[in-house]
Coordinates of C-alpha atoms and ligand atoms in Angstrom, one line a residue:
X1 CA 0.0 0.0 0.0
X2 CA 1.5 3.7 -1.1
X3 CA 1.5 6.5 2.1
X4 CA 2.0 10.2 0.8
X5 CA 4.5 12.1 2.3
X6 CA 3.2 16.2 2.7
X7 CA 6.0 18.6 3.6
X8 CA 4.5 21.8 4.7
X9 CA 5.1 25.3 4.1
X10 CA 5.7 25.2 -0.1
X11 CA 3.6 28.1 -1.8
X12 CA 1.2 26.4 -4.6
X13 CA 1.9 28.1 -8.2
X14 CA 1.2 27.4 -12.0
X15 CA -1.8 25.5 -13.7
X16 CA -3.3 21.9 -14.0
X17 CA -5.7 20.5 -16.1
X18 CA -9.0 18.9 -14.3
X19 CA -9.3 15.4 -15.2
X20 CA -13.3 14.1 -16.5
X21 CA -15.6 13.5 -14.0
X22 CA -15.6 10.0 -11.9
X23 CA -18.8 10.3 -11.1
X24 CA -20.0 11.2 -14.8
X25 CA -18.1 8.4 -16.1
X26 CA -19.1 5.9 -13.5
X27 CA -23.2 5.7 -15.0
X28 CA -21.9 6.3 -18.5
X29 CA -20.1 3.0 -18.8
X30 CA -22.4 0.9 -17.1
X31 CA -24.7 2.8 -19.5
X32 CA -22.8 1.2 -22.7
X33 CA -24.6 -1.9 -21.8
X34 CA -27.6 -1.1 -23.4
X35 CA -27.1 -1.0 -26.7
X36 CA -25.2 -4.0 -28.5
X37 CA -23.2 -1.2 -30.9
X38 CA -20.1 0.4 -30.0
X39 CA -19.4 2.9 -27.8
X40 CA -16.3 5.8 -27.2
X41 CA -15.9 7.4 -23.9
X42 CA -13.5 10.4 -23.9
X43 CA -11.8 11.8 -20.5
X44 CA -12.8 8.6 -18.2
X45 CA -10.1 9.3 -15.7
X46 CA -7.6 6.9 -14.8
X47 CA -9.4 5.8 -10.7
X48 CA -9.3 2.3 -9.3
X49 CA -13.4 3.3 -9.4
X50 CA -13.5 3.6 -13.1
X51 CA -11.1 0.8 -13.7
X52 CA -13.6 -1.4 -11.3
X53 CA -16.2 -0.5 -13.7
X54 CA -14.4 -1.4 -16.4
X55 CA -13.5 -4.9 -15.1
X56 CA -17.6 -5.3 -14.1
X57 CA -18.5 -4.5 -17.8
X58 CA -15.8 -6.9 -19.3
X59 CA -16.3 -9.5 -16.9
X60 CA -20.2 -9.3 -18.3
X61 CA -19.3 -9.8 -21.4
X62 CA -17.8 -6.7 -22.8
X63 CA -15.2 -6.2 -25.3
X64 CA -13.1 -3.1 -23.7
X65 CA -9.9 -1.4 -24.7
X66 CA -8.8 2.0 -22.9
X67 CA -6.0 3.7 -24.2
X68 CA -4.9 6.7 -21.2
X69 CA -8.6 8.6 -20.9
X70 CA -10.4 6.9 -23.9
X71 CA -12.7 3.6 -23.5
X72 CA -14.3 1.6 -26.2
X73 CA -16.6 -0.8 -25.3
X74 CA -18.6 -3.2 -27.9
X75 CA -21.0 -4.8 -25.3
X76 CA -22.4 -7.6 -28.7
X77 CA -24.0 -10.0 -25.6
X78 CA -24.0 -9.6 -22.1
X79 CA -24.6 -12.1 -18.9
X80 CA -27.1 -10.9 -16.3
X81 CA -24.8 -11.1 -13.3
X82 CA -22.5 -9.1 -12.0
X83 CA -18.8 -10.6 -10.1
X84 CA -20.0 -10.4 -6.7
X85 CA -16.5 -9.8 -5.5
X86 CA -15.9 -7.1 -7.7
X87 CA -19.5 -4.9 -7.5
X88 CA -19.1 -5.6 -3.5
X89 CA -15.8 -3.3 -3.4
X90 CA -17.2 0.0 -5.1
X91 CA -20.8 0.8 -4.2
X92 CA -21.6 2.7 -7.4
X93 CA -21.2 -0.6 -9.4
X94 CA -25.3 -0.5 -8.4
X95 CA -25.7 1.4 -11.2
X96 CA -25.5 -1.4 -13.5
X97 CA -28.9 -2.8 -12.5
X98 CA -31.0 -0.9 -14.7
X99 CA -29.3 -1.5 -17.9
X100 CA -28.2 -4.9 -17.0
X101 CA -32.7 -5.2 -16.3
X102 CA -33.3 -3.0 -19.2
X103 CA -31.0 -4.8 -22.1
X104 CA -31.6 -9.0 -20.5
X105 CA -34.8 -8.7 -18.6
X106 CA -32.9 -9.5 -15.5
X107 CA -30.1 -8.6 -13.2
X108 CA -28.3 -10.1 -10.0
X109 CA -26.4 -7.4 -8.1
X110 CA -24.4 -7.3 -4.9
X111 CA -26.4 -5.8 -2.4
X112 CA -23.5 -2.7 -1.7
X113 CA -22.3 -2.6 1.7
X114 CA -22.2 0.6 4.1
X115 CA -19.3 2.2 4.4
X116 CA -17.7 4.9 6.2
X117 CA -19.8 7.8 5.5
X118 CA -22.6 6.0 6.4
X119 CA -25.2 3.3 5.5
X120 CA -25.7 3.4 1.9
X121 CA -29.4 2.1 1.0
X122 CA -30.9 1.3 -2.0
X123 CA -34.4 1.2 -1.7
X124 CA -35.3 4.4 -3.5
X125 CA -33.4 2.1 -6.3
X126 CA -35.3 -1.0 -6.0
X127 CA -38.6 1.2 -5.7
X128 CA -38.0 2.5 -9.0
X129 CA -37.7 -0.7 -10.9
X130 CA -40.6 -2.4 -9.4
X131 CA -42.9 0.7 -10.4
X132 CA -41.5 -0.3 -14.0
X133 CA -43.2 -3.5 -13.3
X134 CA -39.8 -5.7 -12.5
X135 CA -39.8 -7.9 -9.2
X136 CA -37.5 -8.2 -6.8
X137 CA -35.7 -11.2 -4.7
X138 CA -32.5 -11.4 -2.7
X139 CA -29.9 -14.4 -2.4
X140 CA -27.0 -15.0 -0.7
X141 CA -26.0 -11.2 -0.8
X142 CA -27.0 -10.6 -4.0
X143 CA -30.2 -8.4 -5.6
X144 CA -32.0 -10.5 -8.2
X145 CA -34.9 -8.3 -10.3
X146 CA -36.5 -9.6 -12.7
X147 CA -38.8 -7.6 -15.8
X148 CA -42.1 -8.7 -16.4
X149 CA -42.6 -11.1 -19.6
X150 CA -43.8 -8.2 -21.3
X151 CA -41.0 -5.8 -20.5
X152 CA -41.0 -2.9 -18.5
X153 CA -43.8 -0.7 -18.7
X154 CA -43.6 3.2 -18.2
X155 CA -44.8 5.0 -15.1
X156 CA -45.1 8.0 -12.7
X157 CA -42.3 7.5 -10.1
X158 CA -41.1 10.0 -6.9
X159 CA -37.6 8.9 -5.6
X160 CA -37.5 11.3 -2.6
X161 CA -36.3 10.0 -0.2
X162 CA -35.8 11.0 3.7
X163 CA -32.3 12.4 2.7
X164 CA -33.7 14.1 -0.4
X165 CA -33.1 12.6 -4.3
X166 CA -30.8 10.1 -5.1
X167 CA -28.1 10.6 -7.5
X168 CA -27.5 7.0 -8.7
X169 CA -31.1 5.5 -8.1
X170 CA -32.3 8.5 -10.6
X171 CA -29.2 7.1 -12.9
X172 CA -30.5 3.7 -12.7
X173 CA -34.4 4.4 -13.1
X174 CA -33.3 6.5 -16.2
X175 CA -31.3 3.6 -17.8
X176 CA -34.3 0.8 -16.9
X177 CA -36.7 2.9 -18.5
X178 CA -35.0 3.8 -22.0
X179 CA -36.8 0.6 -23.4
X180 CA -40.1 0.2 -21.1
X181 CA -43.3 0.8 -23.0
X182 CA -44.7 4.2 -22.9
X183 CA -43.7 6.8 -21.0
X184 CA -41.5 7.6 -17.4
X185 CA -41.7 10.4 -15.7
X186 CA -39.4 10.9 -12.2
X187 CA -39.8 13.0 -9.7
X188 CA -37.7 14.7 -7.7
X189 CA -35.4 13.7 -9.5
X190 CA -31.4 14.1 -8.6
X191 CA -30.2 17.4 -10.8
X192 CA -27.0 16.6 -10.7
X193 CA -24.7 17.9 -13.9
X194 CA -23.3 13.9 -13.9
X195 CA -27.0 13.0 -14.0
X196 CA -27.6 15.8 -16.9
X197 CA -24.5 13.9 -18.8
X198 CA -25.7 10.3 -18.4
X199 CA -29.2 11.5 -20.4
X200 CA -26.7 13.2 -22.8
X201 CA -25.0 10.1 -23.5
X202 CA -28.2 7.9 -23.9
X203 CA -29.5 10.8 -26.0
X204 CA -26.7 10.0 -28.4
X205 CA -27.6 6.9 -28.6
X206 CA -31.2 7.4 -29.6
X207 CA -32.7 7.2 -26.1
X208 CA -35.5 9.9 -25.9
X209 CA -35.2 11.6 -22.2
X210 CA -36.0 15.1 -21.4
X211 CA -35.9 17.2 -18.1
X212 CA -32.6 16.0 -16.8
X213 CA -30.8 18.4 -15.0
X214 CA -33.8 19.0 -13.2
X215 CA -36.2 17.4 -10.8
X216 CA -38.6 16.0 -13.4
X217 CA -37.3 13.1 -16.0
X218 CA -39.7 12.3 -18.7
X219 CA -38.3 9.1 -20.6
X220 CA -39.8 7.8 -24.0
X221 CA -39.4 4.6 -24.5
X222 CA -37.8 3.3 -27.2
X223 CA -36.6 -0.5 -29.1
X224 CA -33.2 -0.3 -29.7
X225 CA -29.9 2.3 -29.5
X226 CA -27.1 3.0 -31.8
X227 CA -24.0 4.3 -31.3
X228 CA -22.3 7.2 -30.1
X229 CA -18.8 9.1 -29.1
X230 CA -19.1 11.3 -26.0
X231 CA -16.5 13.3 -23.8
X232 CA -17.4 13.1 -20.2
X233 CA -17.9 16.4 -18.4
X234 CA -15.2 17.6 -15.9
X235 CA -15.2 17.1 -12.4
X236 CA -16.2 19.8 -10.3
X237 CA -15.5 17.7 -7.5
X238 CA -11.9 17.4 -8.2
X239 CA -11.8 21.1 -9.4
X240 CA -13.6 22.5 -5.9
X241 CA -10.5 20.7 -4.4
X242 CA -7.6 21.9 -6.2
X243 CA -9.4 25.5 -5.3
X244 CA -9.4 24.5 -1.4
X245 CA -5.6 24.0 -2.5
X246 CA -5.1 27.0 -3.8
X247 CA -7.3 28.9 -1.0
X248 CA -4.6 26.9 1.3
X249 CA -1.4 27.3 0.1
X250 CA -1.5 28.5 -3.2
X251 CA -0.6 32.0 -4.9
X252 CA -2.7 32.5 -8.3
X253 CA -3.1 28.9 -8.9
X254 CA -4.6 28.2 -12.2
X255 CA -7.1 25.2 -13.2
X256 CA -8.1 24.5 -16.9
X257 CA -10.9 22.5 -18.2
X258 CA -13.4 23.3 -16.1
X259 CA -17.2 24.0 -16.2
X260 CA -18.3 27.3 -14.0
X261 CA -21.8 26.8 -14.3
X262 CA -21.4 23.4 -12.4
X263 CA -19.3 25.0 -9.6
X264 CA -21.5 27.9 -8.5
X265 CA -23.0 26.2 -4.9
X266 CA -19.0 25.7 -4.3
X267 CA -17.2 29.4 -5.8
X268 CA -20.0 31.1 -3.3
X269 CA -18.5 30.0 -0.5
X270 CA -15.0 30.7 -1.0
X271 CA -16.2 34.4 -2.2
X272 CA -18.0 34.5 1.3
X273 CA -14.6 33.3 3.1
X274 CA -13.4 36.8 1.1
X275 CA -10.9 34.6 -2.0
X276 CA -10.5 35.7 -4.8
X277 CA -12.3 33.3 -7.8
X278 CA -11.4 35.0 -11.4
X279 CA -13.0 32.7 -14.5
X280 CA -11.9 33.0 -18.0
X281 CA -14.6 34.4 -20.7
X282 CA -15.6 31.3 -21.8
X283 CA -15.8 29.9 -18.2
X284 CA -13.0 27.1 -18.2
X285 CA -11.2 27.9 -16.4
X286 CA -10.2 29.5 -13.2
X287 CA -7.4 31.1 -11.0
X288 CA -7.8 31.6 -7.3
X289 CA -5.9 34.4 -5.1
X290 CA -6.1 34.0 -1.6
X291 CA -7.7 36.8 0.3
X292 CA -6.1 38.8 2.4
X293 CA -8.5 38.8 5.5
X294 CA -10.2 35.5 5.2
X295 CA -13.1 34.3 6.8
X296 CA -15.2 31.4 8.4
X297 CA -18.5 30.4 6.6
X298 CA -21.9 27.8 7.3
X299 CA -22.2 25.1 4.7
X300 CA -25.5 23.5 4.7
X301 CA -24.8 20.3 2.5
X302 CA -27.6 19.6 -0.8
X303 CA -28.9 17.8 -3.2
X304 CA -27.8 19.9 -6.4
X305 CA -27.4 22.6 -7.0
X306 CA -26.9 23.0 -3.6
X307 CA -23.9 23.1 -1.5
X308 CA -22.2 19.5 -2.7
X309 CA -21.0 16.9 0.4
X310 CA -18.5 15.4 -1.5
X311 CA -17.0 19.5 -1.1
X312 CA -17.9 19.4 2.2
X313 CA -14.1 17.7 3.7
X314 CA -11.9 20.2 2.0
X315 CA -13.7 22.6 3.0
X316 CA -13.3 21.6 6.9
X317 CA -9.5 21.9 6.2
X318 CA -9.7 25.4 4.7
X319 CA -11.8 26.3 8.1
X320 CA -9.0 25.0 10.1
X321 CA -6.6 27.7 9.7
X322 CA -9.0 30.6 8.5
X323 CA -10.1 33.1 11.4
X324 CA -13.1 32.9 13.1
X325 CA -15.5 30.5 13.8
X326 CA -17.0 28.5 10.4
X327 CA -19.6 25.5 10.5
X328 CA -20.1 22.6 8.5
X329 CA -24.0 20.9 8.7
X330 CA -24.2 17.3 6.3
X331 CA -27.6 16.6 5.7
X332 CA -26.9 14.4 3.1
X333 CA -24.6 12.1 5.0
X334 CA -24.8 13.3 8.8
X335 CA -21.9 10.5 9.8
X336 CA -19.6 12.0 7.0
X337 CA -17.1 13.8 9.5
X338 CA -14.2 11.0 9.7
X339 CA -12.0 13.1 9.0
X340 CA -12.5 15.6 11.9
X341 CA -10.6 13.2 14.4
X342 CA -7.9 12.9 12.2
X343 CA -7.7 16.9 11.6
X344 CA -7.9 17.2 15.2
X345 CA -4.4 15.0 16.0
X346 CA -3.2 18.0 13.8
X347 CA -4.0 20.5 16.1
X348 CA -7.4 21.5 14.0
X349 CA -10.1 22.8 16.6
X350 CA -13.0 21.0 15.8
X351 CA -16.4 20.2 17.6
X352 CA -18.6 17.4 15.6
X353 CA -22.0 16.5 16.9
X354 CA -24.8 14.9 15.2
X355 CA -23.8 15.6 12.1
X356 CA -22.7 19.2 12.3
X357 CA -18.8 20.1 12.8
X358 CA -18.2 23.1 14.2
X359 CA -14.8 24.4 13.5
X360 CA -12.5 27.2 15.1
X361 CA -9.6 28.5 12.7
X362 CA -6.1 27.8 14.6
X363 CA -3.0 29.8 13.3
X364 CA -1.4 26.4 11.8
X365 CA -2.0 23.1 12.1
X366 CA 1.3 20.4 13.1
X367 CA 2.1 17.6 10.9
X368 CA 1.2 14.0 12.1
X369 CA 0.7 10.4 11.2
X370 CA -2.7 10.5 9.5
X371 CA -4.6 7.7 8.0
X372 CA -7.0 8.4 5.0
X373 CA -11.0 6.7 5.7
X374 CA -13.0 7.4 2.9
X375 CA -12.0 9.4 -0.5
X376 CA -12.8 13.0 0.2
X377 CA -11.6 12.9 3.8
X378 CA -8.0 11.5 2.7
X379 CA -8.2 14.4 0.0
X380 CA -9.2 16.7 3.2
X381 CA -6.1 14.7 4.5
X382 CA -3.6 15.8 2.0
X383 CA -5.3 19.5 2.1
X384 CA -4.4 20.5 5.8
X385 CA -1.0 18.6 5.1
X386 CA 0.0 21.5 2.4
X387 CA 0.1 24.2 5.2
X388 CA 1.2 22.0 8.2
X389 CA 4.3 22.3 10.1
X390 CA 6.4 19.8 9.3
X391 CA 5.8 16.5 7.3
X392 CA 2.0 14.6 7.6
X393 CA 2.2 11.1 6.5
X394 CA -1.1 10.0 4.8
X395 CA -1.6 5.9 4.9
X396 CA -4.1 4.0 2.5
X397 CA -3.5 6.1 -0.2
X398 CA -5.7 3.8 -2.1
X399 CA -8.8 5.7 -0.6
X400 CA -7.6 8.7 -2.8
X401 CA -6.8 6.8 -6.1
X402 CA -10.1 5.7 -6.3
X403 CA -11.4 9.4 -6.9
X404 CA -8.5 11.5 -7.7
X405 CA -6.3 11.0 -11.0
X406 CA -2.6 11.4 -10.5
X407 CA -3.0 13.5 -7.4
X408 CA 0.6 13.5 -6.3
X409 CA 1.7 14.4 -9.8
X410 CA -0.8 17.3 -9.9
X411 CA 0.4 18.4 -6.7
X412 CA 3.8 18.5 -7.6
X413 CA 3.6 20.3 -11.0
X414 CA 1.7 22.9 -8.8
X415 CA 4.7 23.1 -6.8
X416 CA 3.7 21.3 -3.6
X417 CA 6.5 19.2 -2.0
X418 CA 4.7 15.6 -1.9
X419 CA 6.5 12.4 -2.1
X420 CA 4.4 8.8 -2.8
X421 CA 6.2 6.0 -0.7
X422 CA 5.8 2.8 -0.4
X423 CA 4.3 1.3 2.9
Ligands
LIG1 C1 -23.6 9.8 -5.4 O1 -23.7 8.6 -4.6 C2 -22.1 10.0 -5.5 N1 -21.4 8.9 -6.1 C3 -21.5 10.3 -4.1 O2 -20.1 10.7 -4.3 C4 -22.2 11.5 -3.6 O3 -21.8 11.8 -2.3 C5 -23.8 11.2 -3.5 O4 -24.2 10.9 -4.9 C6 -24.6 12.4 -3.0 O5 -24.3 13.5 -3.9 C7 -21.4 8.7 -7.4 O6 -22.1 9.4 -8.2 C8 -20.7 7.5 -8.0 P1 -27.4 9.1 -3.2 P2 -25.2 7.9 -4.5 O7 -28.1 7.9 -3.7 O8 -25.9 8.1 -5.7 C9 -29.9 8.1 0.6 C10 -17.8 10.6 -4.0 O9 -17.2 11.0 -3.0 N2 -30.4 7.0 -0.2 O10 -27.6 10.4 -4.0 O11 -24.9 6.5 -4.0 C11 -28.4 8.0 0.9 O12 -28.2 7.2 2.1 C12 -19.1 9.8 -3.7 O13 -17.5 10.7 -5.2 C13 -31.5 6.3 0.3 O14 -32.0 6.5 1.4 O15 -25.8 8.8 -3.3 C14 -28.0 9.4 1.1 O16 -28.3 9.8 2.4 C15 -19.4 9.5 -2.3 N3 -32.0 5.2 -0.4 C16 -28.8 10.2 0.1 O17 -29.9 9.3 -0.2 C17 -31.5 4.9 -1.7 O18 -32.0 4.0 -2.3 C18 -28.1 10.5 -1.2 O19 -27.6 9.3 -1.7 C19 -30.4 5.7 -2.2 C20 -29.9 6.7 -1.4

């Protein structure tokens, strides 16, 4: 297992490119099992996530070749079932039930475990399908759902749930009902831009959606889909996190291939902490000065285009060593604070309690031994490392490489002194 070394104290300087988005690319392959043509995915990045997927799809049948951030994929005939071993490792491998239903009429799924951000459920997912007609079973840890003899049939669905919409249960509701009779409409629907980019891809390949990008999804169905060659959108994710780098340590840092319509929820809030956040004309890209008299902030965490969780780590190590008092409130996942504790054996001044951290900005935070938990905690990790005193020594890297492309080698060609050892 690889440990990062962070030497604190380097000033960040210069400009990276933002890889494609993981999440975006995550829906979109499983999505190439729907149609038995071939399919060309541009700016997939290079994650264990994404390379899961890719083993999931090829393991079902797939023909797949990548070549650095391009995947083709030729899905001719597909299996119904998924390696349990593998779809039990990433929980977003759920999302090839519905076009593993949709394309055989049938589909046996892990059940995903929890994990450390918190229980991960999926019945808004299995409500979904069954409103589509399919019926459900479980075995030996696995999902079995089955279509009717007749196919799916359209219908009116709501996926609220008590935590709001679901991002990858609207994915997968979307996908089941690009061939059921008639027509779906969702409700409160996820509005997510990687949601938005999934109905783009299925669009190209003759699927007839509308709506998406907002809380109502109207799908068509249709027999059969083509072809098609898409570029995934960037990730905002990734880019809201290079900017908590730059907010950090950085002086004029400058991000490329980005999308500033998709980062608004997240550029408010470092405006209100008084940065800097200057975007191009054409709005792709960015550079970020560091205020002079920064300040705290409240982040209420929501479904898009809200205030994003996945943000809501980084921004806890920004808070740490800005003035004042900031809080952080996760409504979306309340036990998502893992890496408070870990902050706080940095000296970070932090109070969590049911699921609201409240944080008080210390002058610097000291290195120390920290161990990565989830993917945007160890990236919250590697964050309060870039200012610390001294050296923090980040273990499990592997938490990171699932979400973050090359993060060591984007840190370094931004100037930061980081060093990936071995374990
Ligand atoms: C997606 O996960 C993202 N992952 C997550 O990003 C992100 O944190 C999450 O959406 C919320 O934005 C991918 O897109 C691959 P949800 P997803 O279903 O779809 C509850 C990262 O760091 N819920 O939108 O699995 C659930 O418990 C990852 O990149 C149910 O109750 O999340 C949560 O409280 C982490 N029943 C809320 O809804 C269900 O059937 C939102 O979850 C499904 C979800």
């Amino acid at each position: 297992m690889d440990k990062l070394l962070v030497h604190g104290g380097a000033t960040l300087r210069g400009s990276i490119n933002i890889s494609g988005s993981k999440n975006a690319s995550l829906p979109i392959l499983a999505a190439s099992l729907l149609t038995d043509e071939e399919v060309i995915i541009r700016r997939v990045p290079d994650v264990s996530d994404t390379n899961y997927m890719v083993q999931i799809i090829s393991a079902l049948g797939g023909e797949i070749e990548r070549s650095s951030g391009t995947v083709r994929i030729h899905n001719k005939s597909i299996v119904d079932t998924a390696p349990y071993d593998l779809v039990r490792r990433m929980r977003a491998s759920i999302c090839v039930m519905g076009p593993l239903l949709a394309r055989t009429g049938r589909a046996v799924v892990s059940l995903p475990g929890g994990c450390i951000i918190g229980d991960r459920p999926v019945d808004l997912h299995l409500r979904g399908l069954e409103a589509l007609g399919a019926t459900t079973e479980f075995d030996s840890g696995n999902i079995i759902i089955t279509a009717p003899k007749g196919g799916l049939k359209g219908a009116e669905i709501n996926l609220r749930g008590t935590h709001g919409p679901t991002v990858l249960g609207t994915d997968n509701v979307m996908m089941a009902a690009v061939f059921a009779e008639g027509t779906t409409v969702i409700e409160s629907a996820a509005a997510e831009p990687e949601v938005e980019d999934l109905a783009n891809f299925l669009n190209g390949l003759g699927a007839k959606i509308q709506g998406a990008g907002t809380r109502r999804i109207t799908i068509e169905g249709v027999t059969s889909l083509g072809s098609i060659e898409h570029t995934v959108i960037p990730d905002r994710i990734e880019a809201g996190t290079f900017m908590a780098a730059a907010v950090i340590a950085g002086e004029g840092v400058t991000l490329h291939r980005i999308c500033r319509e998709q980062m608004t929820a997240i550029t408010k809030i470092f405006e209100d902490c008084g940065h800097k956040i200057i975007f191009n004309e054409a709005g792709d890209s960015v550079t970020i000065h560091r205020g002079e008299n920064p300040v705290g902030a409240e982040i209420n965490t929501a479904p898009y285009p809200g205030y994003p969780t996945d943000m809501q780590a980084q921004m806890t190590a920004v808070f740490a060593t800005t003035p004042g008092i900031s809080v952080v409130k996760d409504t979306i996942f309340p036990q998502r604070f893992m890496h408070c504790a870990e902050m706080k054996r940095m000296g970070a001044d932090i109070n969590v309690d049911s699921g609201t951290a409240i944080i008080k900005g210390v002058k610097q935070l000291s290195a120390a031994p920290v161990m990565a938990s989830d993917l945007r905690a160890s990236a919250a990790l590697v964050l309060a490392g870039l200012t610390a005193k001294g050296t923090t020594t980040i273990s499990r890297l592997y938490h990171i490489d699932r979400g973050y492309e090359h993060i060591d080698e984007k840190l370094l060609q931004l100037h930061a002194r980081v060093e990936r050892v071995k374990e």
